[in-house]
Each structure stands twice: as structure tokens, then as C-alpha cells.
Amino acid sequence: MIRPEQMSRVSVTGSKQVLETVIEATHDLNLFHITDYDGSWDGFDPGRSVQGAETAADKLVTVRSLKSILNVDDADAGPTRIVTDEEISEELESIRTTVNQLDDRRQELRQELREIEDRIEAAEPFIELGVDLDLLTGYDTLQVAIGRGDQQSVERAIDSADSLSTYEIFTGSDVLAIFARPTDAASDTALTDVLVGTEFVSVDLPTPITTETDTVTASGDNTVFDSDTKQLSPKEYVRNLEQRRQQLEQKFQEIEEELENERADTAGFLLAAEEKLAIDAEKAEAPLSFATTANAFIAEGWIPSSRYDELRQALAEAVGDHAQVDEIERATFSASGDDHVREDIPAGSGGGGNAGAPAPTAADGGDIDSDARADGGTAVVMDDDEPPTVQDNPGAVKPFEILVQAVNRPSYYEFDPTIILFLTFPAFFGFMIGDLGYGLIYTVIGYFLYTSSRFTDRPAFRSMGGITITAGIFTIIFGILYGEVFGLHLVATYLWEGVVGLSHAPIEKGLSPAGIEWARGWLVVSVLVGVVHLNIAWIFGLFEDIELHGAKDAFLENGSWLLMMNGFWIWVFSDALRPVAPEFIYTTFSAEGVLPLGFNGFPAMEVFTIPGMGAITVPLAIFVLGLVLLAVGEPVEAIEFLNILVNVLSYTRLAAVLLAKAAMAFTVNLLFFGVYVTNAGDGAEWHFGLEKMPQVGEVYHGHEVTDVMFGGLIHGDAATILIGLVVLILGHILVLALGVTSAGLQAVRLEYVEFFNKFYDGGGREYSPFGYEREFTTED
């Protein structure tokens, strides 16, 4: 759980006569993470793909293209089925022909519809212009310009032009149609030349309607029209375009229905065919990662150590003594990756040997050992690659792996911090939100994400669902302890006061003046949480460094930080600082404090006094010792010694977000229910007007009301009640959403920035075994 699953490096050596059988057997196991051969071993070449690989790959491309066109997804699969090569060959070409024809026609219709839309959009401004389209062009003695611009600017330019004698401007929407008569001496572009430099931009006339296959006219006959055969007003032009669009949309819908029928008929086959072809292609291309000679092959890779015997037995049953399986090494957990941290498995021991036979044999006319082992007897022929990482966490913890992988997959030789995230992230989140109502909603949302069938093939959503469920449960637990549901103290009133008989909930958030000590206490709690959390991080780093560099270097690197941090904070919480430190540091956990654990601070533990500097205590001496050790081991890091203060104080964001979210919920409820005050000064208590809003001086529920902070929208007329309901609902939705963006992100930040940085590097490889988990096909 703290460590990834232990992996063993395995070599499979055999005759090429049994190559395909070995591939089949290992593929069915879905266990062997194959290492690619890099060609560095003399006498061995990378293998060649099995016959039929190219054909399978081509068919796979075709199937995936058809799936994309038909929008087939996993939900369309239906029951598992057996798909044969013959069935794929017979049906695939027929489906491809039909689907491609329909899709080509759909693309043509889509393009024509797009053109129609463009023409309608271009023609609409001409409707308000009120001039038939045929009157906007084709004159011998008039020059016409159509465009958008400032009419006054255009008129001034034409009035001052000598090349134009008369003109008239028609306007509609933002389009101007300018008709001008040039003088006898004017050029053919006189109007265009005059408009240069004015606020005028030409627009094109709507293009004629033409089509190769379908016709439509305003009168409904079957004559193709264009600007030469039919004179149209802009309204007629647009109306006929809209009729054409309706026809195209109808045809487009018919094509869509045909494709939908084809999808319903072929989806199950395509999904099953894709899976079979993907399996065939994977098997056929597997030898590309093998080292081969003329007669033999070697496949090397990683498997979980606990399943080594399973691989040996499967290959023994498949090929007998025609292949040999060796467990070359069993990787231990150290970040160095040197040979001394790997447990070599000697030949002939229980960890290696022939796959079921007493000795290797010449399966193909040559000796396997002499043909395959060209390096002097060792079976290691591939790169010295690191083992892949299999995070070994139980079911409830597994969803939190996605939070670790968001930073990086753990290296095989590192501690996997997932279990720590499982224990701390939901607790941080629940502590900051702490509300029964919000917690129930988070839990329901998480349950939906985790169990919904629409996310079956999206493991990231399922993982986030599992995380949300856990965070919601902790929010419920803290909400019960705080006595709150949607910011109201109903749980405290009916459970802790009514049933249990306490005067208030076991813990409070500390918003009111009477509960201010709780707010101060949560700052102390946050600091102590930070100390514990960082201790775990540096202890992880300490043990990792012991395996990597040895005890001395580990203690200088991580032990020094542990000494500094713990020495410093014990000194802070000791009597040595009592005269200058805030009193709540020592009273929070005292017998009279809000969390009465009987702790009043550590004793001073004075060792000696330095004149002019003050007393040197044991905790302070421990801090100095840690700083000296850090300077000896990592001189550069010594300048960052204040991290023991900064990193721990960063955890006070837990208390800050707690109070901020509580204040937001309080504000929403204040606006709706109103709040009245009992007592005064530091002892003032705030109460929501759930039943009514009492008056100042009135005794209500045994308390004299001293002030009314806000009367509450619910206690007004019908209009204010309606406004209040909107405020109440939207306000709590906002608090619920900000709980994710603030409490969630702050909790993640503490994990990533403060915790991970102390020991975690990541960079592990994903375990990707050779095999396939069937979903749509079966071999039975």
C-alpha cells in the first residue's frame, strides 16, 4: 500500500516454431509488460511482425473510421459475440460502401446548406432596400455602387465631383444603393473613383440560385432560374432560398435517419470487430519488441513478482519444453536502481528455469541456450530499464491515485503517498466545510459520478466520484460535530442540546463574539496539523534516502529538517515564549480551553543562559543542531531554514477557509431568516430568526434580545419572501460550489506543495501488460 507492487524481470526464451503460441498464451494472461529490444546485442535483431499484421491494421483503421462516421460508442455494444475473420471480410466492405456513400451525400448537402445560409444572410439587407435585384446592375448610362457606409459622407463626395452629373441614393438597413449618371467625359469607373476615400465599403450582389439536381421557383414549377431567366425582388430571392433550404434539410434528415438505422444495425458488429482486430494487430506486432535469431527469440519484460508462477505454468501448458522462462531479478524498493538493490535470481533456483521441463531442449534443431545466450550466460538482453509502477492500494483508497498521478506517477522506488491523501485530503476538506447539508449533497454527487453508467468507460470521473464521496462523508461527520446543516444550528439544537443534553455542539466554528476562542483555537489546530503532516513527509524522505544514500546522508538531508521543525515548534509552544506569545496558544488545549485536553504548553527546559541573548532551551538547541547538520549535508538548503515556519503557517489556511465558508453561509441565512443578538460585548451570541424576529428587549427562548442585526426577508411581505427564496437558494448553491474551488483547491495545495515537495519526485512508468481486456467479444 505504501510501496508499489513488487515487480520481477522475466525472460522468455524459445524456438521460433512456438513463437505464435507463446504470444497467444502471454496475451491471454494480460500480465507481461514487454521491454522493447534496442538491437544492442550482437547476433540478435528485432523481430518481424507476424503475417497478417498489415491487413489487420488496415481493417482496424476502416472500422474506426466507420465508428466515427456513425458516432458509435460503447453503449451501443449489446451482448458479447464471436467475430470471425471471415465475417469481418464479408461484412466490413459492404458496410464501408454503404456508409461512405451516405456520408459523402451528407457532406454535399451540408456544404450546399452552408452556401444557402450564406446567400440568405447576404440578401437580407437588400430586402429593406426595396429595389429589385435586376435593377441593381446592367445599365449603359448609369453607374451603380452598392455597399455600407455613411450616407452624408457619400453625398458630400458626389456633390463635389465633376465627373458625375446627377445621382440618387436608396437606403435600407445599413446598405446604400447609389445610382449616378456620369458626364460625357467621365470614365467607366467614375462613381467608384469618387467613393475612394469615403466611408463606403462595397458589398456583392446576392448570387444566382443554381443546382445540379433539384429545382425550385417562386411559383412551384420545375424550372431552374438564375439572373438571366427570372427577375426577382429581394424578398422573392430570399423566399426561394428558404424553400430550397427546407428541401435540403428534409433530404439531410433522411440521410441522417439512414445513417442512424445503419448505426443501429452495425454498431455491435463494429465494436466487436474493432476489438478483435485490435487484439490481432497487437499480437501480430508483438515480435517487433523481441530479440531474435534465425531459430530462436527472447522476450523480456516485467510482471508482478507474486504472479511469476502463473506465467511459468501457462507457458508450460501451452508449449511444454519448447520455451524457457527465467526470473532474472526481483526489483527491491530503492531509488538508486543500482545492481546492489536488486535481488538477482540465480539460474536453476526456484525462481527460474524451464517452463515445465527438467532441462532446455533443441526444439528446432538448435540448442536454445547456445542460440539465445550470446552474452556469456546471462539472460538479460534488453535495456536496463526501470520496472513499471503498479500502485497497490485497496478499493476505498484507489480513487485517490488520480490525485497522485495528476502530479506524476510514483517511481517504482518511491513511497506511494496515496494512502496519506486518502487519510488527510477528505479530513482537510470536511474540516473546512463542516456542514451536514453540504456533505449530503457532495456525497450524492460523488455517488452519481462513481456509479453512473455513462462514466463506465471514463475512469477519471469514477475516481473523482470516489474522492467526492469520501470528502462528503467527512463533511457530514464534521457537520454533525459542528451541529450545522446549511449553516443553521439545527443539529446542535435537536441532537446535541435536545438529545445528548449538552449546552452546545462538541465543536464550534467561532463566528460570534461569544465563540471567538474557537476561531483562535482553530488556528492553533491548523498549525499542529501542519507539524504532523510535514513530519510524515520528512519521515518518508528519511527512509527513502536511507535506501538510496545510506543512514548518514539521509539524516543530514531529512533528519536535519525533522530536528529543526520539531525543535522550533516545541520551543514556540513552551513556557520559554509565554511572556511574548499570544495567550490562546497555551489555553486552546488547557482544561478551561475550547478543546480541554489538559495541555498548557511545554516546560521551558532551559539548559543555560547566554548573557545578552537569553536562555538556551532544549528545543532551541535541537533546532540549532538540525540547522548545523543541514549546513553540513546540504549547505545550499541551509538558507531556506525558515521553511519550517513558512510551511507550517501555510496550514492556517485550513482555519481561514473554515471561517470564510462559515461566514458565507451565515450571510445567506442572515439575509433570509434574519439574525438577532442576545447578551452584549464579548459574550454576544447570534441567533437566526427561524420562527419569528423578536424585538429588542423581548425575552425569547430564555434570552433577552439586545439587538437585531437584520430583520430577514422571510419576515416581510410576499415580494420580499420571494426575493429571499432566490437569495437563499442561489446563495447556498454558490457556497456549495465555492466549497470545491476554495476548500478543495486549498486542501490539494497543501498536499502537493507542502507535503509532496519533501520526498516525492514521481516519474514512474505505467504498467502496460501485453494483453487485452475483452468487452465486446468472446472466444467461447
CSV table of C-alpha atoms in Angstrom, one decimal, residues 511-516 677-686 704 706-707:
chain,number,residue,atom,x,y,z
A,511,LEU,CA,-18.1,33.3,14.2
A,512,SER,CA,-20.0,35.0,17.0
A,513,PRO,CA,-18.2,37.1,19.7
A,514,ALA,CA,-19.1,34.5,22.3
A,515,GLY,CA,-17.3,31.8,20.3
A,516,ILE,CA,-14.2,33.8,19.2
A,677,VAL,CA,-28.4,39.2,19.3
A,678,THR,CA,-28.5,38.1,22.9
A,679,ASN,CA,-26.1,39.4,25.5
A,680,ALA,CA,-23.6,42.1,24.6
A,681,GLY,CA,-19.9,42.7,24.1
A,682,ASP,CA,-17.6,39.7,24.0
A,683,GLY,CA,-20.4,37.5,25.2
A,684,ALA,CA,-22.8,38.4,22.4
A,685,GLU,CA,-24.5,35.4,20.7
A,686,TRP,CA,-26.1,35.5,17.3
A,704,GLU,CA,-33.1,38.8,26.3
A,706,THR,CA,-30.2,43.0,22.9
A,707,ASP,CA,-30.0,43.8,19.2
